[in-house]
Amino acid sequence: MSDAYIALADGRVLEARCRAPGTTRGELVFTTAYTGYEESLTDPSYEEQVLTFSYPLIGNYGVRADRFESSRIHPRAAVAREFTEEMATWFESEGVPAIDHIETRDLVTSIREDGAMKCGIAAGEDVTPEDAKAELDQCKEMSDHTEIGQQVTTPEPTVHRGGGEADVALIDCGAKGSIIDSLTERGADVHVLSCQTAAEEIRELDPDVLFISNGPGDPANFQNAQSLVEAFAGEIPIAGICLGQQIVARAFGGDTEKMAFGHRGVNQPVRDLETDQVVMTTQNHGYTVSDPGDLVVTQRNVNDDTAEGLADDERGIITRQYHPEANPGPHDSLGFFDDVLAMVDTQSAVTAD
Ligand SMILES: NC(=O)CC[C@H](N)C(=O)O
């Protein structure tokens, strides 16, 4: 008997070691990132998922709150080959089940071959394989989490001051804190608003940019955020990252689809179609833009040609599927935030003419 089990949608039930007790379920995904476990675990994009680390030892440089991307751990559980004691303490303090001493190479290979799959986890004293199977039976498809935005969005508007001229209305669909920081560090005042914010509230704010954040789940379940893009397109510059790119594409008549297992790691190569430059990027997504609608694809993934950047110069639209803010990962694309704020200057110049 073991003190932890994971039941997989392919019928297997694997034994593991309990590092933090609990029973739960979620879509099993993996990240190949070899650093940044605090950032990944606090990224709201992982809501309703179970995060497996392909890198074997997690926790080897400690846990520091100043690296957190939000106020809490978002995956419903975590899996690794080995979690350190400090990680076990962190998981237990947040009531997030964690298991290790499992063959994560095999688990990651299964996800790559069969796709991100549902799983159920049971960890702690007296748990049984049936407990894990019972959790699996209750696991929903990611697209069925229709209210997932409300689980992660800000309960109240907040303002993060950069001290400069530009006002950015950031629609919080599960925003990483480093996206906000990347804008305030460039002088912007960032107004973080609920993903359910009404267009009238934004019109009253009269922002210079509308920014749609990253976030969890199916972009089709963010209708209000999409309607905000439709309302302000052509009126003020619009930017988006990851889920934000997907929502913006849908607002411009495009479409999105679920990937087999997504891109999650810190070494995804992306080519700029104009300059032919390749940058290494941080990625964490399971859906992709299958049809860019009225937008132009400006960047593509070197591995699978998926759309990584969209734009419309005339209306001032710029989005990225990957995470230019890094945290974790390479800083090759931090210039994206300069490009976003440069749209303010361009738009002001156009308006002034
Ligand atoms: N990091 C994100 O914004 C993820 C976007 C979306 N939830 C996806 O899985 O594709």
Short mmCIF file of C-alpha atoms and ligand atoms in Angstrom, two decimals:
data_model
loop_
_atom_site.label_atom_id
_atom_site.label_comp_id
_atom_site.label_asym_id
_atom_site.label_seq_id
_atom_site.Cartn_x
_atom_site.Cartn_y
_atom_site.Cartn_z
CA MET A 1 0.00 0.00 0.00
CA SER A 2 1.12 3.54 -0.70
CA ASP A 3 0.13 6.90 0.77
CA ALA A 4 -0.54 8.49 -2.63
CA TYR A 5 -2.16 7.50 -5.91
CA ILE A 6 -2.83 9.19 -9.25
CA ALA A 7 -5.62 7.76 -11.42
CA LEU A 8 -5.23 8.59 -15.13
CA ALA A 9 -7.84 8.83 -17.86
CA ASP A 10 -5.98 6.06 -19.72
CA GLY A 11 -7.03 3.63 -16.98
CA ARG A 12 -3.77 3.44 -15.05
CA VAL A 13 -3.48 4.11 -11.32
CA LEU A 14 0.10 4.89 -10.30
CA GLU A 15 1.56 4.77 -6.81
CA ALA A 16 3.48 7.75 -5.43
CA ARG A 17 4.62 9.35 -2.17
CA CYS A 18 2.46 11.90 -0.41
CA ARG A 19 4.26 15.24 0.04
CA ALA A 20 1.10 17.15 0.98
CA PRO A 21 -2.21 15.39 1.71
CA GLY A 22 -5.51 15.82 -0.01
CA THR A 23 -7.77 14.52 -2.76
CA THR A 24 -8.38 16.43 -5.96
CA ARG A 25 -8.64 16.28 -9.75
CA GLY A 26 -7.72 18.26 -12.81
CA GLU A 27 -6.32 18.27 -16.31
CA LEU A 28 -2.82 16.76 -16.12
CA VAL A 29 -0.27 18.97 -17.89
CA PHE A 30 3.51 19.23 -17.72
CA THR A 31 6.13 21.94 -17.88
CA THR A 32 9.67 21.35 -19.08
CA ALA A 33 10.89 24.50 -17.30
CA TYR A 34 13.94 23.64 -15.22
CA THR A 35 13.68 26.79 -13.09
CA GLY A 36 10.83 29.02 -11.94
CA TYR A 37 8.74 26.55 -9.98
CA GLU A 38 7.49 29.35 -7.67
CA GLU A 39 6.39 31.44 -10.68
CA SER A 40 4.75 28.48 -12.40
CA LEU A 41 2.90 27.28 -9.30
CA THR A 42 1.49 30.79 -8.64
CA ASP A 43 0.57 31.48 -12.28
CA PRO A 44 -3.26 31.70 -12.36
CA SER A 45 -3.16 30.16 -15.86
CA TYR A 46 -2.82 26.74 -14.21
CA GLU A 47 -6.18 26.99 -12.41
CA GLU A 48 -8.04 23.63 -12.51
CA GLN A 49 -4.95 21.80 -13.73
CA VAL A 50 -2.52 19.31 -12.15
CA LEU A 51 1.04 20.41 -12.89
CA THR A 52 3.74 17.83 -13.51
CA PHE A 53 7.37 18.96 -13.54
CA SER A 54 9.53 17.12 -16.05
CA TYR A 55 12.63 18.44 -14.25
CA PRO A 56 13.33 15.88 -11.52
CA LEU A 57 14.23 17.95 -8.43
CA ILE A 58 11.84 20.78 -7.52
CA GLY A 59 12.58 23.15 -4.66
CA ASN A 60 16.38 23.08 -4.82
CA TYR A 61 16.77 26.85 -4.44
CA GLY A 62 14.05 27.42 -1.85
CA VAL A 63 10.71 29.20 -1.83
CA ARG A 64 10.52 33.01 -1.80
CA ALA A 65 7.25 34.94 -1.89
CA ASP A 66 8.84 37.77 -3.86
CA ARG A 67 8.98 35.41 -6.83
CA PHE A 68 5.25 34.66 -6.68
CA GLU A 69 3.07 35.69 -9.67
CA SER A 70 -0.09 35.83 -7.53
CA SER A 71 -1.24 35.34 -3.95
CA ARG A 72 -1.64 31.58 -4.04
CA ILE A 73 -0.78 28.26 -5.70
CA HIS A 74 -3.19 27.72 -8.61
CA PRO A 75 -2.73 24.15 -9.86
CA ARG A 76 -5.05 21.81 -7.95
CA ALA A 77 -2.09 19.52 -7.28
CA ALA A 78 1.55 19.11 -8.24
CA VAL A 79 3.62 16.10 -9.30
CA ALA A 80 7.40 15.71 -9.44
CA ARG A 81 10.10 13.10 -9.24
CA GLU A 82 11.29 14.73 -6.02
CA PHE A 83 9.95 17.73 -4.03
CA THR A 84 12.14 19.16 -1.31
CA GLU A 85 10.91 19.46 2.27
CA GLU A 86 10.47 23.21 1.80
CA MET A 87 8.16 22.58 -1.14
CA ALA A 88 6.18 20.00 0.86
CA THR A 89 5.75 22.58 3.63
CA TRP A 90 4.60 25.22 1.13
CA PHE A 91 2.03 22.86 -0.47
CA GLU A 92 0.73 21.75 2.92
CA SER A 93 0.43 25.38 4.12
CA GLU A 94 -1.83 26.11 1.14
CA GLY A 95 -3.79 22.85 1.29
CA VAL A 96 -2.59 21.82 -2.18
CA PRO A 97 -1.96 18.07 -2.58
CA ALA A 98 1.48 17.15 -3.87
CA ILE A 99 2.98 13.77 -4.76
CA ASP A 100 6.42 12.62 -5.81
CA HIS A 101 8.58 9.49 -6.13
CA ILE A 102 6.75 8.75 -9.34
CA GLU A 103 8.25 8.06 -12.80
CA THR A 104 7.56 11.53 -14.22
CA ARG A 105 9.43 10.76 -17.45
CA ASP A 106 6.85 8.08 -18.19
CA LEU A 107 4.02 10.39 -17.13
CA VAL A 108 5.27 13.21 -19.40
CA THR A 109 5.71 10.78 -22.30
CA SER A 110 2.11 9.59 -21.82
CA ILE A 111 0.85 13.19 -21.94
CA ARG A 112 2.91 13.90 -25.07
CA GLU A 113 1.62 10.76 -26.78
CA ASP A 114 -2.00 10.74 -25.59
CA GLY A 115 -2.54 14.45 -24.84
CA ALA A 116 -3.29 16.34 -21.68
CA MET A 117 -5.56 14.01 -19.79
CA LYS A 118 -7.88 14.14 -16.80
CA CYS A 119 -6.54 12.72 -13.55
CA GLY A 120 -7.56 12.15 -9.95
CA ILE A 121 -5.20 12.34 -6.98
CA ALA A 122 -5.48 10.94 -3.47
CA ALA A 123 -2.64 11.55 -1.00
CA GLY A 124 -2.38 10.98 2.73
CA GLU A 125 -2.93 8.31 5.35
CA ASP A 126 -5.37 5.51 4.49
CA VAL A 127 -5.99 6.67 0.92
CA THR A 128 -6.79 3.99 -1.64
CA PRO A 129 -6.62 3.73 -5.44
CA GLU A 130 -10.43 3.94 -5.41
CA ASP A 131 -10.19 7.39 -3.81
CA ALA A 132 -8.08 8.58 -6.76
CA LYS A 133 -10.47 6.96 -9.25
CA ALA A 134 -13.43 8.66 -7.55
CA GLU A 135 -11.71 12.02 -8.05
CA LEU A 136 -10.98 11.21 -11.69
CA ASP A 137 -14.66 10.41 -12.26
CA GLN A 138 -15.57 13.95 -11.14
CA CYS A 139 -12.96 15.67 -13.30
CA LYS A 140 -14.40 18.14 -15.85
CA GLU A 141 -13.07 18.98 -19.32
CA MET A 142 -11.14 22.28 -19.28
CA SER A 143 -13.72 23.85 -21.60
CA ASP A 144 -16.50 23.00 -19.14
CA HIS A 145 -15.01 25.35 -16.52
CA THR A 146 -17.19 28.14 -17.85
CA GLU A 147 -16.74 30.43 -14.81
CA ILE A 148 -12.99 29.94 -14.49
CA GLY A 149 -12.32 33.64 -15.06
CA GLN A 150 -14.27 34.53 -11.93
CA GLN A 151 -12.14 32.08 -9.94
CA VAL A 152 -8.96 34.05 -10.64
CA THR A 153 -9.89 37.65 -11.50
CA THR A 154 -9.38 40.58 -9.14
CA PRO A 155 -12.36 41.03 -6.77
CA GLU A 156 -11.85 44.79 -6.78
CA PRO A 157 -10.15 47.25 -9.16
CA THR A 158 -6.60 48.06 -8.13
CA VAL A 159 -4.10 50.62 -9.46
CA HIS A 160 -0.38 50.02 -9.80
CA ARG A 161 1.47 53.32 -10.35
CA GLY A 162 4.38 53.68 -12.74
CA GLY A 163 4.46 57.44 -12.40
CA GLY A 164 4.40 58.17 -16.11
CA GLU A 165 1.80 59.44 -18.57
CA ALA A 166 0.16 56.26 -19.95
CA ASP A 167 -2.90 54.68 -18.33
CA VAL A 168 -3.34 50.97 -19.09
CA ALA A 169 -6.68 49.25 -18.40
CA LEU A 170 -5.59 45.66 -17.73
CA ILE A 171 -8.46 43.18 -17.90
CA ASP A 172 -7.51 40.58 -15.29
CA CYS A 173 -8.35 37.11 -16.66
CA GLY A 174 -5.79 35.59 -14.30
CA ALA A 175 -2.91 38.00 -14.73
CA LYS A 176 0.66 37.23 -13.73
CA GLY A 177 2.05 39.96 -11.49
CA SER A 178 5.18 40.33 -13.64
CA ILE A 179 3.03 41.51 -16.57
CA ILE A 180 1.82 44.40 -14.41
CA ASP A 181 5.39 45.05 -13.22
CA SER A 182 6.68 45.06 -16.82
CA LEU A 183 4.27 47.93 -17.58
CA THR A 184 4.78 49.99 -14.39
CA GLU A 185 8.57 49.68 -14.79
CA ARG A 186 8.07 51.53 -18.09
CA GLY A 187 6.12 54.31 -16.37
CA ALA A 188 2.56 53.16 -17.05
CA ASP A 189 -0.18 53.40 -14.44
CA VAL A 190 -1.88 50.00 -14.60
CA HIS A 191 -5.56 49.82 -13.62
CA VAL A 192 -6.27 46.11 -12.92
CA LEU A 193 -9.95 45.42 -13.60
CA SER A 194 -12.18 42.38 -13.26
CA CYS A 195 -12.70 40.29 -16.40
CA GLN A 196 -16.40 41.09 -15.90
CA THR A 197 -15.88 44.87 -16.13
CA ALA A 198 -18.48 46.74 -18.20
CA ALA A 199 -17.42 48.83 -21.19
CA GLU A 200 -18.90 51.97 -19.54
CA GLU A 201 -16.47 51.64 -16.62
CA ILE A 202 -13.55 51.54 -19.04
CA ARG A 203 -14.90 54.50 -21.01
CA GLU A 204 -15.06 56.49 -17.76
CA LEU A 205 -11.43 55.56 -17.05
CA ASP A 206 -10.48 56.75 -20.57
CA PRO A 207 -7.32 54.58 -20.74
CA ASP A 208 -4.56 54.85 -23.33
CA VAL A 209 -4.34 51.05 -23.81
CA LEU A 210 -6.70 48.12 -23.25
CA PHE A 211 -4.59 45.11 -22.17
CA ILE A 212 -6.12 41.60 -22.03
CA SER A 213 -4.14 39.41 -19.63
CA ASN A 214 -3.13 35.78 -19.60
CA GLY A 215 -5.35 33.31 -17.79
CA PRO A 216 -6.67 29.75 -17.42
CA GLY A 217 -9.09 27.64 -19.41
CA ASP A 218 -10.86 28.01 -22.72
CA PRO A 219 -10.79 31.50 -24.31
CA ALA A 220 -14.38 30.88 -25.47
CA ASN A 221 -15.40 31.25 -21.82
CA PHE A 222 -14.28 34.89 -21.61
CA GLN A 223 -17.18 36.50 -23.48
CA ASN A 224 -17.13 39.77 -21.56
CA ALA A 225 -13.43 40.34 -22.18
CA GLN A 226 -14.02 39.59 -25.86
CA SER A 227 -16.88 42.09 -25.96
CA LEU A 228 -14.56 44.78 -24.51
CA VAL A 229 -12.09 44.20 -27.35
CA GLU A 230 -14.95 44.46 -29.86
CA ALA A 231 -16.18 47.68 -28.21
CA PHE A 232 -12.82 49.49 -28.18
CA ALA A 233 -11.16 48.14 -31.34
CA GLY A 234 -9.95 51.05 -33.45
CA GLU A 235 -10.71 53.52 -30.64
CA ILE A 236 -7.75 52.79 -28.34
CA PRO A 237 -4.71 50.53 -28.78
CA ILE A 238 -5.25 46.95 -27.63
CA ALA A 239 -2.66 44.42 -26.42
CA GLY A 240 -2.84 40.89 -25.10
CA ILE A 241 -0.69 38.04 -23.80
CA CYS A 242 -1.43 34.32 -24.10
CA LEU A 243 -5.15 34.00 -23.23
CA GLY A 244 -5.27 37.68 -24.20
CA GLN A 245 -4.06 36.90 -27.72
CA GLN A 246 -6.70 34.19 -28.03
CA ILE A 247 -9.51 36.48 -26.84
CA VAL A 248 -8.38 39.31 -29.17
CA ALA A 249 -8.25 36.90 -32.14
CA ARG A 250 -11.80 35.72 -31.37
CA ALA A 251 -12.94 39.35 -31.15
CA PHE A 252 -11.63 39.94 -34.68
CA GLY A 253 -13.52 36.99 -36.16
CA GLY A 254 -10.81 34.44 -35.53
CA ASP A 255 -10.99 31.11 -33.78
CA THR A 256 -9.11 29.03 -31.23
CA GLU A 257 -8.69 25.31 -30.66
CA LYS A 258 -7.37 22.99 -27.98
CA MET A 259 -3.88 21.58 -28.49
CA ALA A 260 -2.90 17.98 -27.70
CA PHE A 261 -0.73 18.96 -24.75
CA GLY A 262 0.16 22.61 -25.32
CA HIS A 263 3.43 24.46 -24.90
CA ARG A 264 4.75 24.73 -21.34
CA GLY A 265 8.38 25.53 -20.82
CA VAL A 266 11.08 28.21 -21.18
CA ASN A 267 12.74 27.23 -24.45
CA GLN A 268 10.11 27.57 -27.17
CA PRO A 269 11.67 29.16 -30.33
CA VAL A 270 9.58 31.81 -32.10
CA ARG A 271 10.36 33.45 -35.44
CA ASP A 272 9.42 37.01 -36.35
CA LEU A 273 8.09 36.79 -39.91
CA GLU A 274 9.29 40.29 -40.83
CA THR A 275 12.83 40.26 -39.38
CA ASP A 276 13.34 36.48 -39.48
CA GLN A 277 14.81 36.81 -35.98
CA VAL A 278 14.25 33.84 -33.65
CA VAL A 279 13.74 34.44 -29.94
CA MET A 280 13.51 31.89 -27.13
CA THR A 281 10.26 32.25 -25.22
CA THR A 282 8.46 31.20 -22.07
CA GLN A 283 5.17 29.48 -22.80
CA ASN A 284 2.28 28.05 -20.84
CA HIS A 285 -0.81 27.36 -22.93
CA GLY A 286 -3.07 24.54 -24.06
CA TYR A 287 -5.17 26.39 -26.62
CA THR A 288 -3.97 28.14 -29.76
CA VAL A 289 -5.24 30.61 -32.35
CA SER A 290 -6.33 28.41 -35.27
CA ASP A 291 -7.72 31.35 -37.30
CA PRO A 292 -6.40 34.94 -36.81
CA GLY A 293 -9.57 36.48 -38.31
CA ASP A 294 -8.87 40.06 -39.48
CA LEU A 295 -5.48 40.16 -37.75
CA VAL A 296 -2.07 39.55 -39.29
CA VAL A 297 0.15 36.75 -37.95
CA THR A 298 3.51 38.40 -37.25
CA GLN A 299 5.30 35.59 -35.40
CA ARG A 300 5.17 31.80 -35.56
CA ASN A 301 6.47 28.93 -33.42
CA VAL A 302 9.50 27.35 -35.09
CA ASN A 303 8.52 23.86 -33.85
CA ASP A 304 4.89 23.66 -34.96
CA ASP A 305 4.14 26.89 -36.87
CA THR A 306 1.38 27.96 -34.47
CA ALA A 307 0.60 31.68 -34.27
CA GLU A 308 2.75 33.39 -31.65
CA GLY A 309 2.16 37.05 -32.52
CA LEU A 310 -0.77 38.96 -34.05
CA ALA A 311 -1.12 42.58 -35.07
CA ASP A 312 -3.19 45.24 -36.82
CA ASP A 313 -1.09 48.36 -37.29
CA GLU A 314 -3.96 50.58 -38.38
CA ARG A 315 -6.12 49.89 -35.34
CA GLY A 316 -3.19 49.52 -32.94
CA ILE A 317 -3.39 45.85 -32.00
CA ILE A 318 -0.43 43.78 -30.77
CA THR A 319 -0.57 40.38 -29.04
CA ARG A 320 1.71 37.51 -28.06
CA GLN A 321 0.84 33.86 -27.41
CA TYR A 322 3.99 33.45 -25.31
CA HIS A 323 4.95 35.32 -22.14
CA PRO A 324 7.29 38.25 -22.97
CA GLU A 325 7.51 39.04 -19.23
CA ALA A 326 9.37 35.70 -18.74
CA ASN A 327 9.21 34.92 -15.00
CA PRO A 328 10.46 32.29 -15.45
CA GLY A 329 12.52 32.12 -18.56
CA PRO A 330 14.46 34.16 -21.12
CA HIS A 331 14.22 37.95 -21.37
CA ASP A 332 14.46 37.96 -25.20
CA SER A 333 11.04 39.55 -25.64
CA LEU A 334 10.74 42.19 -22.90
CA GLY A 335 10.68 44.76 -25.74
CA PHE A 336 7.04 43.76 -26.32
CA PHE A 337 6.05 46.07 -23.46
CA ASP A 338 7.92 48.98 -25.07
CA ASP A 339 6.02 48.23 -28.30
CA VAL A 340 2.72 48.26 -26.41
CA LEU A 341 3.40 51.66 -24.83
CA ALA A 342 4.77 53.02 -28.12
CA MET A 343 1.26 52.51 -29.53
CA VAL A 344 0.08 55.15 -27.06
CA ASP A 345 2.46 57.72 -28.52
CA THR A 346 1.55 56.72 -32.08
CA GLN A 347 -2.17 56.88 -31.36
CA SER A 348 -1.81 60.25 -29.60
CA ALA A 349 0.06 61.58 -32.63
CA VAL A 350 -2.67 60.32 -34.96
CA THR A 351 -5.39 61.83 -32.78
CA ALA A 352 -3.51 65.15 -32.60
CA ASP A 353 -3.25 65.43 -36.41
N1 LIG B 1 -1.15 31.31 -19.91
C1 LIG B 1 -2.31 31.51 -20.52
O1 LIG B 1 -2.81 32.63 -20.64
C2 LIG B 1 -3.04 30.28 -21.02
C3 LIG B 1 -4.10 30.60 -22.04
C4 LIG B 1 -5.15 29.52 -22.17
N2 LIG B 1 -5.78 29.24 -20.90
C5 LIG B 1 -4.50 28.26 -22.74
O2 LIG B 1 -4.34 27.28 -22.00
O3 LIG B 1 -4.13 28.26 -23.89
#
